[in-house]
Amino acid sequence: MIRFNNDYNHGAHNSIIQALQEINESSYAGYGDDEWCQKGADEIRKYLGTADVDIHFMVGGTPANITVITAALRPYESVICALNGHINHHEAGSIEHTGHKILSLPAKEGKLTAEAIKQTASHYYDHGEAEFLTAPKLVFLSSPSEYGTVYSKKELLEIRKVCDQYHMYLYIDGARLGYWLSCNRCDVTLEDLARIADVFYIGGTKCGALFGEALVIVNKDLRDHFRTYMKQSGGILAKGWLLGVQFYTLFKDGLYFKLAKHADKLAAKLKQGFVNASIPLYMDSPTNQIFVVITNELAEKLAKNFIYEFDHIVDEEHVCVRFCTSWSSSEDDIDQLIKSIS
Amino acid sequence: MIRFNNDYNHGAHNSIIQALQEINESSYAGYGDDEWCQKGADEIRKYLGTADVDIHFMVGGTPANITVITAALRPYESVICALNGHINHHEAGSIEHTGHKILSLPAKEGKLTAEAIKQTASHYYDHGEAEFLTAPKLVFLSSPSEYGTVYSKKELLEIRKVCDQYHMYLYIDGARLGYWLSCNRCDVTLEDLARIADVFYIGGTKCGALFGEALVIVNKDLRDHFRTYMKQSGGILAKGWLLGVQFYTLFKDGLYFKLAKHADKLAAKLKQGFVNASIPLYMDSPTNQIFVVITNELAEKLAKNFIYEFDHIVDEEHVCVRFCTSWSSSEDDIDQLIKSIS
Amino acid sequence: MIRFNNDYNHGAHNSIIQALQEINESSYAGYGDDEWCQKGADEIRKYLGTADVDIHFMVGGTPANITVITAALRPYESVICALNGHINHHEAGSIEHTGHKILSLPAKEGKLTAEAIKQTASHYYDHGEAEFLTAPKLVFLSSPSEYGTVYSKKELLEIRKVCDQYHMYLYIDGARLGYWLSCNRCDVTLEDLARIADVFYIGGTKCGALFGEALVIVNKDLRDHFRTYMKQSGGILAKGWLLGVQFYTLFKDGLYFKLAKHADKLAAKLKQGFVNASIPLYMDSPTNQIFVVITNELAEKLAKNFIYEFDHIVDEEHVCVRFCTSWSSSEDDIDQLIKSIS
Amino acid sequence: MIRFNNDYNHGAHNSIIQALQEINESSYAGYGDDEWCQKGADEIRKYLGTADVDIHFMVGGTPANITVITAALRPYESVICALNGHINHHEAGSIEHTGHKILSLPAKEGKLTAEAIKQTASHYYDHGEAEFLTAPKLVFLSSPSEYGTVYSKKELLEIRKVCDQYHMYLYIDGARLGYWLSCNRCDVTLEDLARIADVFYIGGTKCGALFGEALVIVNKDLRDHFRTYMKQSGGILAKGWLLGVQFYTLFKDGLYFKLAKHADKLAAKLKQGFVNASIPLYMDSPTNQIFVVITNELAEKLAKNFIYEFDHIVDEEHVCVRFCTSWSSSEDDIDQLIKSIS
């Protein structure tokens, strides 16, 4: 069985494992106050065009989202998010559990639009009647989106403009950030993100690390007591250096981007394979997630050799499914899959 | 500099690292639904005298505590805990952040007493006037305690009896469980714990693992939707097998106990060293944490070569400090320290 | 200026004021543990066809909603509610503030449909993949709805059936319950509601009382520690008898229904007035809220003598506004308004 | 039976009832945006020496406490309160339910001391190690205290100084404020309170009103979106003018103070009665709550004609009980009680 169900079904790239092994005999201070977290953050800073950011290493995306939103919002403030956004549907109500409402907007190609955000913000901020509504204060978006699509720089700048107009924070969930930055439709850099977003995270778990995400806090208003928030929500790792050294390894020589490019390239090949086989794409994604609409019959056939993810029922005869490549996928895996659909 | 400040300043025992490396090329299902979590849990079950428990692997103690308490209590129910309990003072208000009050009781040698618990429970349950109070529903204790002391089987059974009488849950935080089970004053086994506690966790982070804790849910009432609670509070690891394989490694041949025994033995030697040097123990601990009262002068001198943890100021001339051994401490480390205090 | 903006712009029916005055010299036990709460509840019970319900008097609808939902749900459970539901848009995120997600569904004539509820429940309960979603557990509906429309007995029974199928609670927000029960399209009685709903409240504030709502808990599972929940969320009135005596007065001789019928009748007359003047109804409501689409010009003209409520902009030339009658409206008020639109 | 169990066992002073009756025919805007709230607030402002405060009328003390603390604190911040403080023991965990920890300090004569507050604040703020503790940010005190004792101006100024030093808010719960300001040991005025406290409330429910408290927010940092917080926590009354007109009535001619002075005077007479009868005072209170230690025998005898409140068991032979006078107590009530103990 070959796994295409997600991009976190393997351990880590070998250099990560090796790095962990190499420092295993050394001792460090706890809770991220160590030299590897420092060095990992410094390598990331080199890409950001500024040293003036706070970087925290966290174990996963859900705790990162919980902690950022808890720290950023007052109790009456709410989050703008796409209807299909991860925090809205796949995190078991974690945001509402922190006490905050999610204002979910219809997405276009899996993405929020500046226009829809503006409408929601304007509805609240541009009228005097808003006393008994929540105040939209943070725009949450994922890029790549849940459907593998990516925001263009123009789209991000338009969203930024709305955020500026209404004094809202822009938070980018980058669980799959690498696959975005390395894909051929990407026109932004990490430096752009550090200028455009107030806070974002660089995903490790799904991009070659054993586990962990690097949270980059650009906006000074969001930095206060962040480590206390991390502790309070259970999101601080005792042996923080385990995270630091991974990001150091991923960023010191650009390994992070190399691994992602590999996956994107394989996904592109797979996508072409589906196109060649006249199998319709559900969404035209330039990154490592390929959504296609296949017949139940093909679905059944493929399930014998491949593990993929069911997305939704299209009609009585068809389902939409996801094939996901990763840094650990091989060209041979792809070739076998393409062969099976041809 | 030799670190005695805590028991989580090193990576992991070599077999853990090796195990992680060996399975690095394999792919697994996410979120703990994999064979290693299964195998790790099964190895633990062998020690419990029953297969009828739920075992979940979590990243750290704070998320374990948060999730257990969130899942166990209704909004009007509260937690009984020692004044110096970890959740009361060292977790940034994480329990109150979940909405629950902590009823903190004075501790005796760092430990809760059945008598004090009973008094608190009786105050609420044995009178009709309790409508505007919270209902104590879960007793939280750590063994070893914050001061390295351990509960005897008799003490636990007395506490269990009170819990039974008032229908309260008993939750044992076992962040340092290994050091308890392997020390020479321990008269309980994991099998006892599975009979006495409703839920407890077996600490990995501080006992030889790279990271992770194994939560054992005995009481059926506490099992419902636990994985959803884990997700909601950000406490579920995407690559669950990383945790499973560690606990498999620690428990399949008793490595867990061997590592702890090593640390306890070194701590005992160190304790004797302090006694020999006529340095008073702050608390007589049989496990890997040794609290002593030393002069400011000695504190300063030791700080040149050793990293230890400050606990509190005793008087103008003295401080109470903690020396902590671990599976990674060496006999030579201890000898150097003993030499320095003699 | 004549107020049609809402149904809570006057004090209370005279008999309420008189009742409060009459008992003002007497002294009572606090927090609802008094004879008037007993008597008020007993009068209500006469209409319910059963004495086996818990009745609590609360100050307002928002605290009632908060307390019911807090008491009914576990942290991973969520609320099904119409998109335009009061708790979703007009209570400042109060439900999310308690930690629970609202699953909002499109409404039909302001009302939830059994079909849409079933689809949502089925999506969660009928598939095995739901671990990281919230569990829909309580259906919240208002009757009359936000648009004055009412549920038929058939609609309620269909919803009840879905609730039974998926073990969900049915909670009816009856802020304007009187106007429903007294309108000419109502085919349910309080006795029906006590059979169909798990919990509902009988609105006083908007139906002739000075303030207060009577919460009726039918389902035994929802009764436990309810007064503690009320206290915890700040929803218990020290002088509970002030509420009890109001409901006693409203229910002992059917005053509650008489007052509502008066308002419904005036609203019907007003509705006919709009129809006669060829002004389109936005929604055909049989109760005391009449939504119409008027020109900006007419809106401006009417604003000189009448206070009404703006609902939304329809197009550049038209707005949708609400006229609300109440127990305190007079026939003369209506006649003046009809004259102004003719 | 004569009630001395509390000061909220009667309706309201006659002028309140009359005022409610007089305006019953008029209509008003909802949610406190009406002329009576304006006029009530203005009357209060006359006593404060400044017009620059926000005044909100709330239904009760618990919702006021919940809303103030929710609005004032960030999630990692905590409340300093006396061990016997109302929010710590009599409000069913309402503060923890909002997510905040209470740091409870031993009280002296029922009161917090500046010294104890300073010690707690210093422990957190004056050391660098506080990352995993909560930050004490709001000092909560009641005057009169739970035991009827009152703070002197000197004590308040000392506490204010500590609050200034550590940038903490001072919040005074004035559920029984009238009885303080009118007692013979009071050396502060409302004007002093508006200078010393950041926020406080003027109790109505226990001081002659039918129900309601007037919250005075002095510190500008605490004013933002306060009405939204009130709505979110269910603490805003639809017919706000019912509260406004009560406070207008109580403050326009000083009725508030007159009623309280009456109760204090009766309590003083009662206290002297106990002293004359050689019955020991548990606490020497200058306000309307008198705590005495009586024999079980006397307790039983008194219970035949008087309702009083049990406080705690002193020893096998004695109990501590509370007798509470109010604006509604009569001299004759007191005389009968004195006769019974002589």
mmCIF file of C-alpha atoms in Angstrom, chain C residues 38-135:
data_model
loop_
_atom_site.group_PDB
_atom_site.id
_atom_site.type_symbol
_atom_site.label_atom_id
_atom_site.label_comp_id
_atom_site.label_asym_id
_atom_site.label_seq_id
_atom_site.Cartn_x
_atom_site.Cartn_y
_atom_site.Cartn_z
ATOM 1 C CA GLN C 38 -43.850 28.214 44.018
ATOM 2 C CA LYS C 39 -47.256 29.663 43.201
ATOM 3 C CA GLY C 40 -46.152 31.107 39.881
ATOM 4 C CA ALA C 41 -44.703 27.759 38.862
ATOM 5 C CA ASP C 42 -47.848 25.970 39.951
ATOM 6 C CA GLU C 43 -50.057 28.210 37.818
ATOM 7 C CA ILE C 44 -47.845 27.491 34.830
ATOM 8 C CA ARG C 45 -47.882 23.766 35.566
ATOM 9 C CA LYS C 46 -51.681 23.792 35.234
ATOM 10 C CA TYR C 47 -51.221 24.531 31.544
ATOM 11 C CA LEU C 48 -48.543 21.909 30.988
ATOM 12 C CA GLY C 49 -50.520 18.759 31.616
ATOM 13 C CA THR C 50 -47.834 17.582 33.997
ATOM 14 C CA ALA C 51 -46.438 18.657 37.316
ATOM 15 C CA ASP C 52 -43.181 16.882 36.628
ATOM 16 C CA VAL C 53 -41.153 19.785 35.325
ATOM 17 C CA ASP C 54 -38.641 22.095 36.947
ATOM 18 C CA ILE C 55 -39.475 25.767 36.578
ATOM 19 C CA HIS C 56 -36.902 28.496 37.151
ATOM 20 C CA PHE C 57 -37.545 32.190 36.864
ATOM 21 C CA MET C 58 -34.816 34.166 35.175
ATOM 22 C CA VAL C 59 -34.323 37.837 34.480
ATOM 23 C CA GLY C 60 -33.915 37.725 30.705
ATOM 24 C CA GLY C 61 -33.628 35.629 27.596
ATOM 25 C CA THR C 62 -29.892 35.878 27.124
ATOM 26 C CA PRO C 63 -29.064 34.573 30.625
ATOM 27 C CA ALA C 64 -31.650 31.831 30.122
ATOM 28 C CA ASN C 65 -30.031 30.774 26.851
ATOM 29 C CA ILE C 66 -26.528 30.919 28.309
ATOM 30 C CA THR C 67 -27.459 28.887 31.345
ATOM 31 C CA VAL C 68 -29.448 26.219 29.521
ATOM 32 C CA ILE C 69 -26.708 25.658 26.971
ATOM 33 C CA THR C 70 -23.951 25.632 29.593
ATOM 34 C CA ALA C 71 -25.848 23.094 31.660
ATOM 35 C CA ALA C 72 -26.927 20.899 28.750
ATOM 36 C CA LEU C 73 -23.732 20.467 26.758
ATOM 37 C CA ARG C 74 -20.371 18.824 27.248
ATOM 38 C CA PRO C 75 -17.430 20.852 25.858
ATOM 39 C CA TYR C 76 -17.337 19.004 22.522
ATOM 40 C CA GLU C 77 -21.040 19.417 21.844
ATOM 41 C CA SER C 78 -22.564 22.131 19.688
ATOM 42 C CA VAL C 79 -25.843 23.917 19.045
ATOM 43 C CA ILE C 80 -27.919 23.808 15.880
ATOM 44 C CA CYS C 81 -29.544 27.160 15.232
ATOM 45 C CA ALA C 82 -30.968 29.160 12.336
ATOM 46 C CA LEU C 83 -28.538 31.545 10.657
ATOM 47 C CA ASN C 84 -30.709 34.433 11.805
ATOM 48 C CA GLY C 85 -31.200 32.943 15.274
ATOM 49 C CA HIS C 86 -30.984 35.330 18.184
ATOM 50 C CA ILE C 87 -28.093 33.539 19.877
ATOM 51 C CA ASN C 88 -26.180 33.557 16.613
ATOM 52 C CA HIS C 89 -26.331 37.269 15.875
ATOM 53 C CA HIS C 90 -27.802 39.378 18.611
ATOM 54 C CA GLU C 91 -26.205 38.184 21.808
ATOM 55 C CA ALA C 92 -22.599 39.286 21.264
ATOM 56 C CA GLY C 93 -21.166 35.810 20.931
ATOM 57 C CA SER C 94 -22.553 34.700 24.286
ATOM 58 C CA ILE C 95 -22.825 31.051 23.302
ATOM 59 C CA GLU C 96 -19.298 30.805 21.931
ATOM 60 C CA HIS C 97 -18.235 32.637 25.081
ATOM 61 C CA THR C 98 -19.480 29.601 27.014
ATOM 62 C CA GLY C 99 -17.194 27.506 24.790
ATOM 63 C CA HIS C 100 -19.721 26.006 22.398
ATOM 64 C CA LYS C 101 -19.874 26.156 18.639
ATOM 65 C CA ILE C 102 -23.075 27.140 16.879
ATOM 66 C CA LEU C 103 -23.831 25.219 13.707
ATOM 67 C CA SER C 104 -25.996 27.737 11.882
ATOM 68 C CA LEU C 105 -28.385 26.553 9.201
ATOM 69 C CA PRO C 106 -30.240 28.530 6.555
ATOM 70 C CA ALA C 107 -33.782 29.260 7.708
ATOM 71 C CA LYS C 108 -36.993 28.995 5.719
ATOM 72 C CA GLU C 109 -39.399 31.801 6.574
ATOM 73 C CA GLY C 110 -37.188 32.433 9.560
ATOM 74 C CA LYS C 111 -37.544 28.842 10.725
ATOM 75 C CA LEU C 112 -35.331 25.796 10.983
ATOM 76 C CA THR C 113 -36.489 22.774 8.995
ATOM 77 C CA ALA C 114 -36.410 19.205 10.220
ATOM 78 C CA GLU C 115 -34.696 18.287 6.991
ATOM 79 C CA ALA C 116 -31.789 20.669 7.441
ATOM 80 C CA ILE C 117 -31.374 19.618 11.063
ATOM 81 C CA LYS C 118 -31.393 16.001 10.044
ATOM 82 C CA GLN C 119 -28.757 16.581 7.396
ATOM 83 C CA THR C 120 -26.458 18.238 9.921
ATOM 84 C CA ALA C 121 -27.004 15.582 12.564
ATOM 85 C CA SER C 122 -26.622 12.782 10.065
ATOM 86 C CA HIS C 123 -23.381 14.241 8.739
ATOM 87 C CA TYR C 124 -21.967 13.871 12.217
ATOM 88 C CA TYR C 125 -23.685 10.853 13.691
ATOM 89 C CA ASP C 126 -24.143 8.562 10.715
ATOM 90 C CA HIS C 127 -20.481 8.401 9.730
ATOM 91 C CA GLY C 128 -17.457 7.164 11.542
ATOM 92 C CA GLU C 129 -15.248 10.087 10.676
ATOM 93 C CA ALA C 130 -16.532 12.594 13.147
ATOM 94 C CA GLU C 131 -13.800 12.566 15.761
ATOM 95 C CA PHE C 132 -12.550 16.073 15.022
ATOM 96 C CA LEU C 133 -15.944 17.679 14.579
ATOM 97 C CA THR C 134 -18.221 18.932 17.312
ATOM 98 C CA ALA C 135 -21.268 16.839 18.114
#
